Amino acid sequence: MLTKELLNKYTPVVGLEVHAQLLTNSKMYCTDQNQYGSLPNTNIGVITLGHPGTLPMVNRKAIEYGIKMGLACGCAISRHNYFARKNYFYPDLPKGYQISQDKTPLCMDGSVDIMLKDGSQHSIRLTRIHLEEDAGKSIHLDHEKDTLVDFNRAGVPLIEVVTEPDIRSSEQAYALLTEIRKLVRYLAICDGNMEEGSLRCDANISVMPKGSDTFGNKVEVKNMNSIRNVQRAIEFEIERQIMLVEKGETIVSETRTFDAIAGVTHSMRTKEDLNDYRYFPEPDIAPLHINEEWINQIKAEMPSLPQQLFRQFTQEFGLPTYDAQVLTDTKEIALYFEEMCKNTSNYKAASNWMMGPIKSYLNELTLHIKDFPLSPKQITKVIAIIDEGKMSFSAAAQKLFPELINNPQMQPIELAKQLNLLQESDLGMILPLIEEVLEQYPDKVAEYKSGRKNLIGLFMGEVMKKSRGKADPKATSKLLKEKLEA
Ligand code: ADP
Ligand code: MG
């Protein structure tokens, strides 16, 4: 571990390259199925395998998904797209090249906004988002001395999101990747599952003396299978580089791999033996022109995005930042909450229900919100009962809520009646009880009148007891004060 002083002498610089597998039915350049988990080598036609004489064609849906991501990040969409061959040899690359985009990425510029735990906001600029195809997978089994190859993944559509070197800490990188995962999930273009490899991230990392504006040599780290591991790899790399620079050594530009168990990076290859990809225009695919009409159509179909919902929840609904963050964490939670807010204007109560009883219930049973038996409308009916003073929140959360889950078709008010949970705010019922209590404690009443105002708690408690917990506390306290101060 380096000292804080030493860490503070340097500014880390990080840029991310994020690959996301697109949730299309078929592959990027042919009709083979794009399906994770199929038996090995079952989704492999002649185009996937790169047989001579076969012709690739562009998957329209993949382009649409790429445009969606670009629009979500405020990118400029390229009207004239040319595909390019990226040549390299690898056993899992059947054609000996990937069809990618080089000079004309589908999306350019744009940015992704992040918010850190301390509330600070940062805008990370994107360089580009381009489309390409995935490679196959080499498989090394314990009992096999040969390497096996599964080509099912070959040709699966990918977008690659490349950021500018705008990231200045591992925490920012963590927040950015979380935001990108949220975006692809909201857009439903990728499942965002880093463990299964449908979302992958390479981190480019360098350090420079604080105050400098000349970036240091960068190191690229690969093979991180969770967002947390991306953060850990960046932290390790920053310290390793600072240590080298302090010793007067220069950083070699190289590709390193992250070992998640040891928490360290190892050198894979240096820049010198990096491939020269010999990019050239793909002769088998005609240039792809994207017109205004298509872009407008995609724009019209864009779902609400997390940042928009965050703004709506904080500005329009007046919710605290924390609530809005939790509520926009996943699209399904946000949509459920939005639906509740169509039926109640007590947004804070809706948020409390979502973040309290509903989340606890889901967590306890490890359920997803889509499996939650109660509709948003049912919950807002419960909120209305509480707001009318007929039931306390705690009675609703602890008694009515679990019963309602078992009887999701019942009207909450009927069930509350059945369970005898409704409070009396009916003055005709409370008033006699108050009078009884005040007659019972003449001394305390005198003390109250001479200034011991906190005796109100005693009177409240007695009235509640007599009503067997059914008197509405708000109405009771109001009426009590009126009586005592009369
Ligand atoms: P390369 O030529 O190695 O592909 P690029 O300039 O295309 O490098 O950048 C690749 C990624 O590395 C981008 O995400 C970019 O932001 C990031 N990057 C570039 N220079 C640096 C640097 N000095 N330190 C950290 N990241 C960098
Ligand atoms: Mg590059």
Short mmCIF file of C-alpha atoms and ligand atoms in Angstrom, two decimals:
data_model
loop_
_atom_site.label_atom_id
_atom_site.label_comp_id
_atom_site.label_asym_id
_atom_site.label_seq_id
_atom_site.Cartn_x
_atom_site.Cartn_y
_atom_site.Cartn_z
CA MET A 1 0.00 0.00 0.00
CA LEU A 2 1.25 3.43 -0.92
CA THR A 3 0.95 6.33 1.46
CA LYS A 4 -1.74 8.93 0.88
CA GLU A 5 0.95 11.56 0.30
CA LEU A 6 2.50 9.54 -2.49
CA LEU A 7 -0.88 8.81 -4.12
CA ASN A 8 -1.68 12.52 -3.94
CA LYS A 9 1.42 13.43 -5.93
CA TYR A 10 -0.08 11.83 -9.04
CA THR A 11 -3.18 12.07 -11.20
CA PRO A 12 -4.45 8.79 -12.62
CA VAL A 13 -5.79 8.86 -16.18
CA VAL A 14 -8.16 6.13 -17.35
CA GLY A 15 -10.07 5.40 -20.55
CA LEU A 16 -12.41 2.44 -20.93
CA GLU A 17 -13.23 0.25 -23.91
CA VAL A 18 -16.51 -1.56 -23.28
CA HIS A 19 -17.85 -4.39 -25.43
CA ALA A 20 -21.53 -5.25 -25.21
CA GLN A 21 -23.08 -8.27 -26.92
CA LEU A 22 -26.33 -7.26 -28.56
CA LEU A 23 -29.56 -9.13 -27.86
CA THR A 24 -30.45 -9.73 -31.49
CA ASN A 25 -31.97 -13.02 -32.64
CA SER A 26 -29.36 -13.61 -35.30
CA LYS A 27 -25.71 -12.80 -35.75
CA MET A 28 -24.09 -9.59 -37.01
CA TYR A 29 -23.55 -10.68 -40.62
CA CYS A 30 -25.68 -13.78 -41.12
CA THR A 31 -28.86 -15.56 -39.99
CA ASP A 32 -27.19 -18.01 -37.58
CA GLN A 33 -28.80 -17.87 -34.15
CA ASN A 34 -27.30 -15.57 -31.54
CA GLN A 35 -27.91 -17.66 -28.46
CA TYR A 36 -25.86 -18.02 -25.31
CA GLY A 37 -25.64 -21.50 -23.81
CA SER A 38 -26.44 -23.58 -26.92
CA LEU A 39 -24.54 -26.84 -27.38
CA PRO A 40 -21.07 -26.04 -28.79
CA ASN A 41 -20.84 -25.49 -32.53
CA THR A 42 -24.56 -25.68 -33.23
CA ASN A 43 -25.12 -22.07 -34.34
CA ILE A 44 -22.52 -22.10 -37.07
CA GLY A 45 -23.40 -21.78 -40.74
CA VAL A 46 -21.04 -21.22 -43.62
CA ILE A 47 -20.86 -17.43 -43.13
CA THR A 48 -19.96 -17.75 -39.45
CA LEU A 49 -17.26 -20.22 -40.45
CA GLY A 50 -16.00 -17.96 -43.22
CA HIS A 51 -16.27 -20.48 -46.01
CA PRO A 52 -14.93 -19.20 -49.32
CA GLY A 53 -17.53 -17.64 -51.55
CA THR A 54 -19.98 -16.78 -48.78
CA LEU A 55 -21.28 -13.25 -48.44
CA PRO A 56 -21.98 -11.48 -45.16
CA MET A 57 -24.87 -9.04 -44.79
CA VAL A 58 -25.50 -6.46 -42.10
CA ASN A 59 -28.04 -7.18 -39.33
CA ARG A 60 -30.48 -4.26 -39.32
CA LYS A 61 -31.49 -4.82 -35.70
CA ALA A 62 -27.86 -4.61 -34.56
CA ILE A 63 -27.50 -1.25 -36.30
CA GLU A 64 -30.72 -0.07 -34.67
CA TYR A 65 -29.40 -1.12 -31.25
CA GLY A 66 -26.12 0.68 -31.89
CA ILE A 67 -28.01 3.83 -32.87
CA LYS A 68 -30.11 3.55 -29.70
CA MET A 69 -27.00 3.50 -27.56
CA GLY A 70 -25.59 6.43 -29.51
CA LEU A 71 -28.75 8.48 -29.05
CA ALA A 72 -28.83 7.63 -25.34
CA CYS A 73 -25.29 9.03 -25.01
CA GLY A 74 -25.89 12.13 -27.14
CA CYS A 75 -23.60 10.94 -29.94
CA ALA A 76 -23.63 12.06 -33.55
CA ILE A 77 -24.82 9.19 -35.74
CA SER A 78 -22.71 8.58 -38.86
CA ARG A 79 -24.87 8.69 -42.00
CA HIS A 80 -22.35 6.84 -44.15
CA ASN A 81 -20.95 3.69 -42.65
CA TYR A 82 -18.20 1.58 -44.10
CA PHE A 83 -17.21 -1.73 -42.60
CA ALA A 84 -13.59 -2.75 -42.30
CA ARG A 85 -11.58 -5.92 -41.92
CA LYS A 86 -9.46 -6.15 -38.83
CA ASN A 87 -6.94 -8.87 -39.58
CA TYR A 88 -5.29 -11.09 -37.04
CA PHE A 89 -4.70 -14.77 -36.56
CA TYR A 90 -6.30 -16.57 -33.67
CA PRO A 91 -7.67 -20.13 -33.45
CA ASP A 92 -11.14 -18.91 -32.45
CA LEU A 93 -11.36 -16.45 -35.35
CA PRO A 94 -12.62 -18.53 -38.26
CA LYS A 95 -12.16 -15.98 -41.05
CA GLY A 96 -8.76 -14.74 -39.90
CA TYR A 97 -10.31 -11.27 -39.56
CA GLN A 98 -13.17 -9.56 -37.79
CA ILE A 99 -15.56 -7.35 -39.69
CA SER A 100 -15.54 -4.15 -37.69
CA GLN A 101 -15.72 -0.42 -38.27
CA ASP A 102 -12.58 1.66 -38.46
CA LYS A 103 -12.71 5.14 -39.98
CA THR A 104 -16.48 5.57 -39.75
CA PRO A 105 -17.78 4.40 -36.37
CA LEU A 106 -21.59 4.32 -36.18
CA CYS A 107 -21.61 6.88 -33.33
CA MET A 108 -19.18 9.67 -32.51
CA ASP A 109 -18.64 11.99 -29.55
CA GLY A 110 -21.37 12.11 -26.92
CA SER A 111 -20.89 11.48 -23.21
CA VAL A 112 -22.09 9.56 -20.18
CA ASP A 113 -22.81 11.39 -16.93
CA ILE A 114 -21.93 9.83 -13.61
CA MET A 115 -22.54 10.71 -9.98
CA LEU A 116 -20.19 9.62 -7.21
CA LYS A 117 -21.01 8.75 -3.61
CA ASP A 118 -19.98 12.25 -2.47
CA GLY A 119 -22.63 13.68 -4.82
CA SER A 120 -20.11 15.11 -7.32
CA GLN A 121 -21.10 14.83 -10.98
CA HIS A 122 -18.81 14.18 -13.92
CA SER A 123 -19.36 13.94 -17.62
CA ILE A 124 -17.16 11.36 -19.35
CA ARG A 125 -16.80 11.99 -23.07
CA LEU A 126 -17.08 9.15 -25.55
CA THR A 127 -14.75 8.90 -28.52
CA ARG A 128 -16.90 6.52 -30.49
CA ILE A 129 -19.28 3.58 -30.50
CA HIS A 130 -18.78 1.14 -33.35
CA LEU A 131 -20.22 -2.20 -34.38
CA GLU A 132 -18.26 -5.39 -34.79
CA GLU A 133 -18.55 -9.13 -34.38
CA ASP A 134 -17.38 -11.32 -31.53
CA ALA A 135 -14.83 -14.11 -31.94
CA GLY A 136 -15.41 -17.76 -30.98
CA LYS A 137 -14.23 -19.26 -27.76
CA SER A 138 -11.24 -21.48 -27.06
CA ILE A 139 -11.99 -24.00 -24.36
CA HIS A 140 -9.36 -25.62 -22.18
CA LEU A 141 -10.88 -28.55 -20.29
CA ASP A 142 -9.11 -30.17 -17.36
CA HIS A 143 -9.10 -33.69 -18.74
CA GLU A 144 -8.33 -32.66 -22.35
CA LYS A 145 -4.83 -32.07 -23.62
CA ASP A 146 -6.14 -30.41 -26.79
CA THR A 147 -7.71 -26.98 -26.92
CA LEU A 148 -11.32 -27.14 -28.12
CA VAL A 149 -13.01 -24.38 -30.06
CA ASP A 150 -16.67 -23.36 -29.91
CA PHE A 151 -17.65 -21.06 -32.78
CA ASN A 152 -21.17 -20.31 -31.52
CA ARG A 153 -20.02 -16.89 -30.31
CA ALA A 154 -18.22 -16.09 -33.57
CA GLY A 155 -20.20 -13.43 -35.39
CA VAL A 156 -22.32 -12.36 -32.41
CA PRO A 157 -22.96 -8.61 -32.74
CA LEU A 158 -21.05 -6.30 -30.43
CA ILE A 159 -20.94 -2.61 -29.84
CA GLU A 160 -17.67 -1.23 -28.59
CA VAL A 161 -17.94 1.95 -26.54
CA VAL A 162 -14.63 3.82 -26.31
CA THR A 163 -14.25 6.67 -23.83
CA GLU A 164 -11.88 9.58 -23.93
CA PRO A 165 -9.17 9.47 -21.24
CA ASP A 166 -11.43 11.55 -18.97
CA ILE A 167 -11.63 9.24 -15.96
CA ARG A 168 -9.55 10.31 -12.97
CA SER A 169 -10.14 7.61 -10.36
CA SER A 170 -11.09 3.97 -9.98
CA GLU A 171 -14.33 5.12 -8.37
CA GLN A 172 -15.23 7.12 -11.47
CA ALA A 173 -14.50 4.08 -13.64
CA TYR A 174 -16.76 1.99 -11.41
CA ALA A 175 -19.56 4.55 -11.68
CA LEU A 176 -19.15 4.87 -15.44
CA LEU A 177 -19.29 1.14 -16.10
CA THR A 178 -22.30 0.85 -13.79
CA GLU A 179 -24.00 3.63 -15.77
CA ILE A 180 -23.18 2.01 -19.12
CA ARG A 181 -24.57 -1.30 -17.88
CA LYS A 182 -27.69 0.48 -16.68
CA LEU A 183 -28.08 2.14 -20.10
CA VAL A 184 -27.78 -1.06 -22.16
CA ARG A 185 -30.26 -2.76 -19.83
CA TYR A 186 -32.76 0.12 -19.98
CA LEU A 187 -32.44 0.09 -23.77
CA ALA A 188 -32.81 -3.72 -23.70
CA ILE A 189 -29.97 -4.08 -26.19
CA CYS A 190 -27.67 -6.19 -23.97
CA ASP A 191 -28.26 -8.13 -20.76
CA GLY A 192 -25.23 -6.49 -19.16
CA ASN A 193 -24.04 -9.70 -17.56
CA MET A 194 -20.30 -9.36 -16.96
CA GLU A 195 -19.97 -12.83 -15.41
CA GLU A 196 -21.22 -14.47 -18.60
CA GLY A 197 -19.13 -12.11 -20.70
CA SER A 198 -21.98 -10.33 -22.46
CA LEU A 199 -20.52 -7.07 -21.14
CA ARG A 200 -16.71 -6.79 -21.12
CA CYS A 201 -14.38 -3.99 -20.25
CA ASP A 202 -10.73 -3.20 -20.96
CA ALA A 203 -9.21 -0.41 -18.89
CA ASN A 204 -6.41 1.85 -20.15
CA ILE A 205 -4.49 3.33 -17.26
CA SER A 206 -1.66 5.81 -16.85
CA VAL A 207 -0.42 8.20 -14.19
CA MET A 208 1.06 11.69 -14.41
CA PRO A 209 2.45 14.09 -11.80
CA LYS A 210 -0.30 16.25 -10.30
CA GLY A 211 -0.62 19.50 -12.22
CA SER A 212 0.88 18.05 -15.39
CA ASP A 213 -1.10 17.98 -18.61
CA THR A 214 1.04 15.43 -20.39
CA PHE A 215 -0.35 11.94 -20.07
CA GLY A 216 1.97 9.10 -19.15
CA ASN A 217 2.35 5.87 -21.13
CA LYS A 218 -0.74 3.76 -20.76
CA VAL A 219 -1.19 0.15 -19.85
CA GLU A 220 -4.23 -1.79 -21.04
CA VAL A 221 -5.74 -4.28 -18.57
CA LYS A 222 -8.03 -7.07 -19.74
CA ASN A 223 -10.00 -9.98 -18.30
CA MET A 224 -12.06 -8.46 -15.55
CA ASN A 225 -15.36 -10.22 -15.02
CA SER A 226 -17.11 -7.79 -12.72
CA ILE A 227 -17.38 -4.04 -12.29
CA ARG A 228 -15.78 -4.35 -8.88
CA ASN A 229 -12.80 -6.15 -10.44
CA VAL A 230 -12.37 -3.36 -12.97
CA GLN A 231 -12.10 -0.99 -10.03
CA ARG A 232 -9.65 -3.27 -8.21
CA ALA A 233 -7.47 -3.70 -11.30
CA ILE A 234 -7.31 0.07 -11.80
CA GLU A 235 -6.41 0.61 -8.14
CA PHE A 236 -3.63 -1.96 -8.35
CA GLU A 237 -2.31 -0.55 -11.61
CA ILE A 238 -2.25 3.05 -10.34
CA GLU A 239 -0.14 2.00 -7.35
CA ARG A 240 2.16 -0.19 -9.43
CA GLN A 241 2.81 2.61 -11.89
CA ILE A 242 3.38 5.24 -9.20
CA MET A 243 5.89 2.94 -7.54
CA LEU A 244 7.79 2.49 -10.82
CA VAL A 245 7.80 6.20 -11.60
CA GLU A 246 9.03 6.96 -8.07
CA LYS A 247 11.92 4.58 -8.70
CA GLY A 248 12.77 6.51 -11.85
CA GLU A 249 11.63 3.78 -14.20
CA THR A 250 9.54 4.34 -17.32
CA ILE A 251 6.19 2.68 -17.82
CA VAL A 252 6.12 0.32 -20.78
CA SER A 253 2.99 0.45 -22.88
CA GLU A 254 1.74 -3.08 -22.65
CA THR A 255 -1.30 -5.27 -22.28
CA ARG A 256 -1.75 -6.80 -18.86
CA THR A 257 -4.21 -9.30 -17.44
CA PHE A 258 -5.94 -9.10 -14.06
CA ASP A 259 -5.73 -11.97 -11.60
CA ALA A 260 -8.85 -11.53 -9.48
CA ILE A 261 -7.74 -13.93 -6.76
CA ALA A 262 -4.35 -12.37 -6.11
CA GLY A 263 -5.68 -8.89 -6.95
CA VAL A 264 -2.69 -8.13 -9.23
CA THR A 265 -2.03 -7.57 -12.94
CA HIS A 266 0.51 -9.52 -15.04
CA SER A 267 2.11 -8.59 -18.33
CA MET A 268 0.63 -10.37 -21.38
CA ARG A 269 2.39 -8.66 -24.25
CA THR A 270 4.18 -5.42 -24.89
CA LYS A 271 3.23 -2.84 -27.50
CA GLU A 272 6.10 -3.96 -29.75
CA ASP A 273 4.59 -7.36 -30.41
CA LEU A 274 1.09 -5.95 -30.73
CA ASN A 275 -0.73 -6.89 -33.91
CA ASP A 276 -0.82 -4.61 -36.86
CA TYR A 277 -4.42 -5.16 -37.82
CA ARG A 278 -4.01 -4.01 -41.42
CA TYR A 279 -7.47 -2.51 -41.52
CA PHE A 280 -8.96 -2.15 -44.97
CA PRO A 281 -12.51 -1.60 -46.24
CA GLU A 282 -14.61 -4.79 -46.24
CA PRO A 283 -15.18 -5.51 -49.93
CA ASP A 284 -18.14 -7.84 -49.35
CA ILE A 285 -20.41 -5.33 -47.61
CA ALA A 286 -21.86 -2.34 -49.39
CA PRO A 287 -21.63 1.02 -47.60
CA LEU A 288 -24.55 1.45 -45.22
CA HIS A 289 -26.41 4.73 -45.40
CA ILE A 290 -28.60 5.77 -42.51
CA ASN A 291 -31.31 8.28 -43.23
CA GLU A 292 -33.01 10.84 -41.02
CA GLU A 293 -36.30 8.98 -41.17
CA TRP A 294 -34.85 5.85 -39.62
CA ILE A 295 -33.12 7.80 -36.88
CA ASN A 296 -36.35 9.64 -36.08
CA GLN A 297 -38.24 6.39 -35.93
CA ILE A 298 -35.70 5.00 -33.45
CA LYS A 299 -35.87 8.23 -31.43
CA ALA A 300 -39.63 7.85 -31.16
CA GLU A 301 -39.23 4.35 -29.77
CA MET A 302 -36.62 5.23 -27.15
CA PRO A 303 -37.68 4.22 -23.62
CA SER A 304 -37.27 6.52 -20.61
CA LEU A 305 -33.64 6.51 -19.55
CA PRO A 306 -32.26 6.41 -16.00
CA GLN A 307 -31.04 10.02 -16.02
CA GLN A 308 -34.38 11.32 -17.29
CA LEU A 309 -36.23 9.34 -14.65
CA PHE A 310 -33.77 10.52 -12.01
CA ARG A 311 -34.51 14.12 -12.94
CA GLN A 312 -38.26 13.48 -12.97
CA PHE A 313 -38.14 11.78 -9.58
CA THR A 314 -36.05 14.52 -7.95
CA GLN A 315 -37.44 17.62 -9.68
CA GLU A 316 -41.05 16.76 -10.45
CA PHE A 317 -41.73 14.40 -7.55
CA GLY A 318 -39.45 16.21 -5.09
CA LEU A 319 -37.73 13.04 -3.92
CA PRO A 320 -34.32 13.00 -2.23
CA THR A 321 -31.30 12.11 -4.42
CA TYR A 322 -30.84 8.86 -2.55
CA ASP A 323 -34.41 7.70 -3.22
CA ALA A 324 -34.16 8.63 -6.90
CA GLN A 325 -30.90 6.70 -7.24
CA VAL A 326 -32.30 3.53 -5.72
CA LEU A 327 -35.54 3.85 -7.70
CA THR A 328 -33.75 4.20 -11.05
CA ASP A 329 -31.28 1.41 -10.36
CA THR A 330 -33.17 -0.98 -12.58
CA LYS A 331 -35.71 -0.26 -15.27
CA GLU A 332 -38.28 -2.64 -13.77
CA ILE A 333 -38.19 -0.94 -10.36
CA ALA A 334 -38.38 2.49 -12.00
CA LEU A 335 -41.37 1.48 -14.13
CA TYR A 336 -43.19 -0.01 -11.15
CA PHE A 337 -42.60 3.18 -9.21
CA GLU A 338 -43.67 5.35 -12.14
CA GLU A 339 -46.88 3.34 -12.34
CA MET A 340 -47.55 3.92 -8.64
CA CYS A 341 -47.08 7.64 -9.14
CA LYS A 342 -49.88 7.64 -11.72
CA ASN A 343 -52.23 6.63 -8.91
CA THR A 344 -50.99 8.67 -5.99
CA SER A 345 -49.52 12.09 -5.52
CA ASN A 346 -47.90 11.07 -2.25
CA TYR A 347 -44.63 10.33 -4.06
CA LYS A 348 -42.56 10.11 -0.90
CA ALA A 349 -44.91 7.49 0.52
CA ALA A 350 -44.70 5.54 -2.76
CA SER A 351 -40.90 5.72 -2.57
CA ASN A 352 -40.90 4.58 1.06
CA TRP A 353 -43.07 1.58 0.16
CA MET A 354 -40.80 0.70 -2.73
CA MET A 355 -37.56 1.05 -0.77
CA GLY A 356 -38.97 -0.40 2.44
CA PRO A 357 -41.54 -3.20 2.55
CA ILE A 358 -41.46 -4.12 -1.16
CA LYS A 359 -37.66 -4.29 -1.46
CA SER A 360 -37.32 -6.19 1.82
CA TYR A 361 -39.89 -8.70 0.66
CA LEU A 362 -38.14 -9.18 -2.69
CA ASN A 363 -34.70 -9.42 -1.08
CA GLU A 364 -35.85 -11.92 1.49
CA LEU A 365 -37.23 -14.27 -1.13
CA THR A 366 -34.63 -13.26 -3.77
CA LEU A 367 -37.47 -12.38 -6.11
CA HIS A 368 -37.47 -10.00 -9.03
CA ILE A 369 -40.00 -7.15 -9.09
CA LYS A 370 -41.67 -8.78 -12.09
CA ASP A 371 -42.59 -11.69 -9.79
CA PHE A 372 -44.06 -9.41 -7.12
CA PRO A 373 -47.71 -10.38 -6.68
CA LEU A 374 -49.12 -6.91 -5.91
CA SER A 375 -49.83 -4.36 -8.60
CA PRO A 376 -48.65 -0.77 -8.20
CA LYS A 377 -52.33 0.19 -7.90
CA GLN A 378 -52.85 -2.08 -4.88
CA ILE A 379 -49.97 -0.39 -3.07
CA THR A 380 -51.33 3.07 -3.85
CA LYS A 381 -54.69 2.01 -2.40
CA VAL A 382 -52.89 1.12 0.82
CA ILE A 383 -51.16 4.51 0.74
CA ALA A 384 -54.57 6.19 0.39
CA ILE A 385 -55.93 4.33 3.43
CA ILE A 386 -52.98 5.56 5.49
CA ASP A 387 -53.30 9.11 4.17
CA GLU A 388 -56.97 9.18 5.12
CA GLY A 389 -55.90 8.44 8.68
CA LYS A 390 -57.59 5.06 8.76
CA MET A 391 -54.46 3.05 9.43
CA SER A 392 -50.90 3.67 10.59
CA PHE A 393 -47.95 2.96 8.29
CA SER A 394 -46.60 0.37 10.69
CA ALA A 395 -49.89 -1.54 10.87
CA ALA A 396 -50.11 -1.41 7.08
CA ALA A 397 -46.52 -2.57 6.55
CA GLN A 398 -46.46 -5.23 9.23
CA LYS A 399 -50.00 -6.62 9.15
CA LEU A 400 -51.91 -5.64 6.03
CA PHE A 401 -49.02 -5.95 3.53
CA PRO A 402 -48.16 -9.63 4.20
CA GLU A 403 -51.85 -10.59 4.18
CA LEU A 404 -52.42 -8.69 0.97
CA ILE A 405 -49.53 -10.56 -0.66
CA ASN A 406 -51.38 -13.78 0.14
CA ASN A 407 -54.64 -12.32 -1.18
CA PRO A 408 -53.52 -10.07 -4.02
CA GLN A 409 -56.97 -9.97 -5.59
CA MET A 410 -58.65 -8.47 -2.49
CA GLN A 411 -59.45 -4.81 -2.03
CA PRO A 412 -56.99 -3.50 0.59
CA ILE A 413 -59.74 -1.66 2.47
CA GLU A 414 -61.90 -4.81 2.72
CA LEU A 415 -58.97 -6.87 3.93
CA ALA A 416 -58.07 -4.19 6.50
CA LYS A 417 -61.67 -4.30 7.79
CA GLN A 418 -61.56 -8.07 7.99
CA LEU A 419 -58.33 -7.95 9.92
CA ASN A 420 -59.75 -5.26 12.17
CA LEU A 421 -56.90 -2.89 11.38
CA LEU A 422 -58.81 0.29 10.66
CA GLN A 423 -58.33 3.18 13.02
CA GLU A 424 -61.09 5.39 14.26
CA SER A 425 -60.66 8.96 13.26
CA ASP A 426 -64.32 9.28 13.88
CA LEU A 427 -64.64 12.02 16.49
CA GLY A 428 -67.83 10.49 17.86
CA MET A 429 -65.82 7.47 18.93
CA ILE A 430 -62.66 9.24 20.17
CA LEU A 431 -64.27 12.07 22.12
CA PRO A 432 -65.90 9.92 24.84
CA LEU A 433 -62.61 8.10 25.34
CA ILE A 434 -60.76 11.38 25.79
CA GLU A 435 -63.29 12.57 28.28
CA GLU A 436 -63.02 9.32 30.23
CA VAL A 437 -59.24 9.66 30.42
CA LEU A 438 -59.29 13.29 31.50
CA GLU A 439 -61.77 12.47 34.28
CA GLN A 440 -59.54 9.61 35.39
CA TYR A 441 -56.48 11.88 35.85
CA PRO A 442 -57.64 15.24 37.30
CA ASP A 443 -54.22 15.87 38.94
CA LYS A 444 -52.36 15.32 35.71
CA VAL A 445 -54.76 17.62 33.90
CA ALA A 446 -54.00 20.35 36.43
CA GLU A 447 -50.26 19.76 36.04
CA TYR A 448 -50.61 19.95 32.26
CA LYS A 449 -52.46 23.23 32.55
CA SER A 450 -49.72 24.62 34.76
CA GLY A 451 -47.13 23.91 32.05
CA ARG A 452 -46.09 20.24 32.03
CA LYS A 453 -46.96 19.90 28.37
CA ASN A 454 -45.20 16.57 27.92
CA LEU A 455 -47.99 14.91 29.88
CA ILE A 456 -49.79 14.82 26.55
CA GLY A 457 -47.95 11.53 25.95
CA LEU A 458 -49.62 9.94 28.96
CA PHE A 459 -53.12 11.01 27.86
CA MET A 460 -52.44 9.84 24.30
CA GLY A 461 -51.26 6.47 25.53
CA GLU A 462 -54.36 5.99 27.66
CA VAL A 463 -56.75 6.93 24.85
CA MET A 464 -54.94 4.59 22.44
CA LYS A 465 -55.17 1.79 24.99
CA LYS A 466 -58.89 2.31 25.49
CA SER A 467 -59.44 2.30 21.72
CA ARG A 468 -57.33 -0.86 21.46
CA GLY A 469 -54.95 0.90 19.12
CA LYS A 470 -57.62 1.94 16.67
CA ALA A 471 -57.84 5.66 17.39
CA ASP A 472 -56.12 7.71 14.71
CA PRO A 473 -53.14 9.29 16.53
CA LYS A 474 -53.30 12.54 14.55
CA ALA A 475 -56.99 13.14 15.21
CA THR A 476 -56.63 12.09 18.85
CA SER A 477 -53.73 14.39 19.59
CA LYS A 478 -55.49 17.32 17.96
CA LEU A 479 -58.66 16.74 19.90
CA LEU A 480 -56.81 16.16 23.17
CA LYS A 481 -55.01 19.49 22.88
CA GLU A 482 -58.26 21.27 22.14
CA LYS A 483 -59.87 19.76 25.24
CA LEU A 484 -56.90 20.45 27.52
CA GLU A 485 -56.42 23.99 26.35
CA ALA A 486 -60.10 24.87 26.40
P1 ADP B 1 -4.59 2.67 -28.95
O1 ADP B 1 -3.90 3.32 -30.08
O2 ADP B 1 -3.69 1.95 -28.02
O3 ADP B 1 -5.80 1.87 -29.35
P2 ADP B 1 -6.31 4.88 -28.31
O4 ADP B 1 -5.77 6.26 -28.39
O5 ADP B 1 -7.17 4.41 -29.43
O6 ADP B 1 -5.11 3.89 -28.04
O7 ADP B 1 -7.13 4.78 -26.96
C1 ADP B 1 -7.63 3.59 -26.49
C2 ADP B 1 -8.20 3.86 -25.12
O8 ADP B 1 -7.17 4.26 -24.24
C3 ADP B 1 -9.24 4.97 -25.05
O9 ADP B 1 -10.27 4.59 -24.14
C4 ADP B 1 -8.49 6.15 -24.51
O10 ADP B 1 -9.31 7.02 -23.76
C5 ADP B 1 -7.48 5.49 -23.60
N1 ADP B 1 -6.23 6.25 -23.47
C6 ADP B 1 -5.53 6.84 -24.45
N2 ADP B 1 -4.40 7.40 -23.94
C7 ADP B 1 -4.40 7.16 -22.61
C8 ADP B 1 -3.51 7.46 -21.54
N3 ADP B 1 -2.37 8.12 -21.73
N4 ADP B 1 -3.85 7.03 -20.30
C9 ADP B 1 -4.97 6.34 -20.09
N5 ADP B 1 -5.84 6.04 -21.05
C10 ADP B 1 -5.56 6.42 -22.31
MG MG B 2 -7.42 2.49 -30.62
#
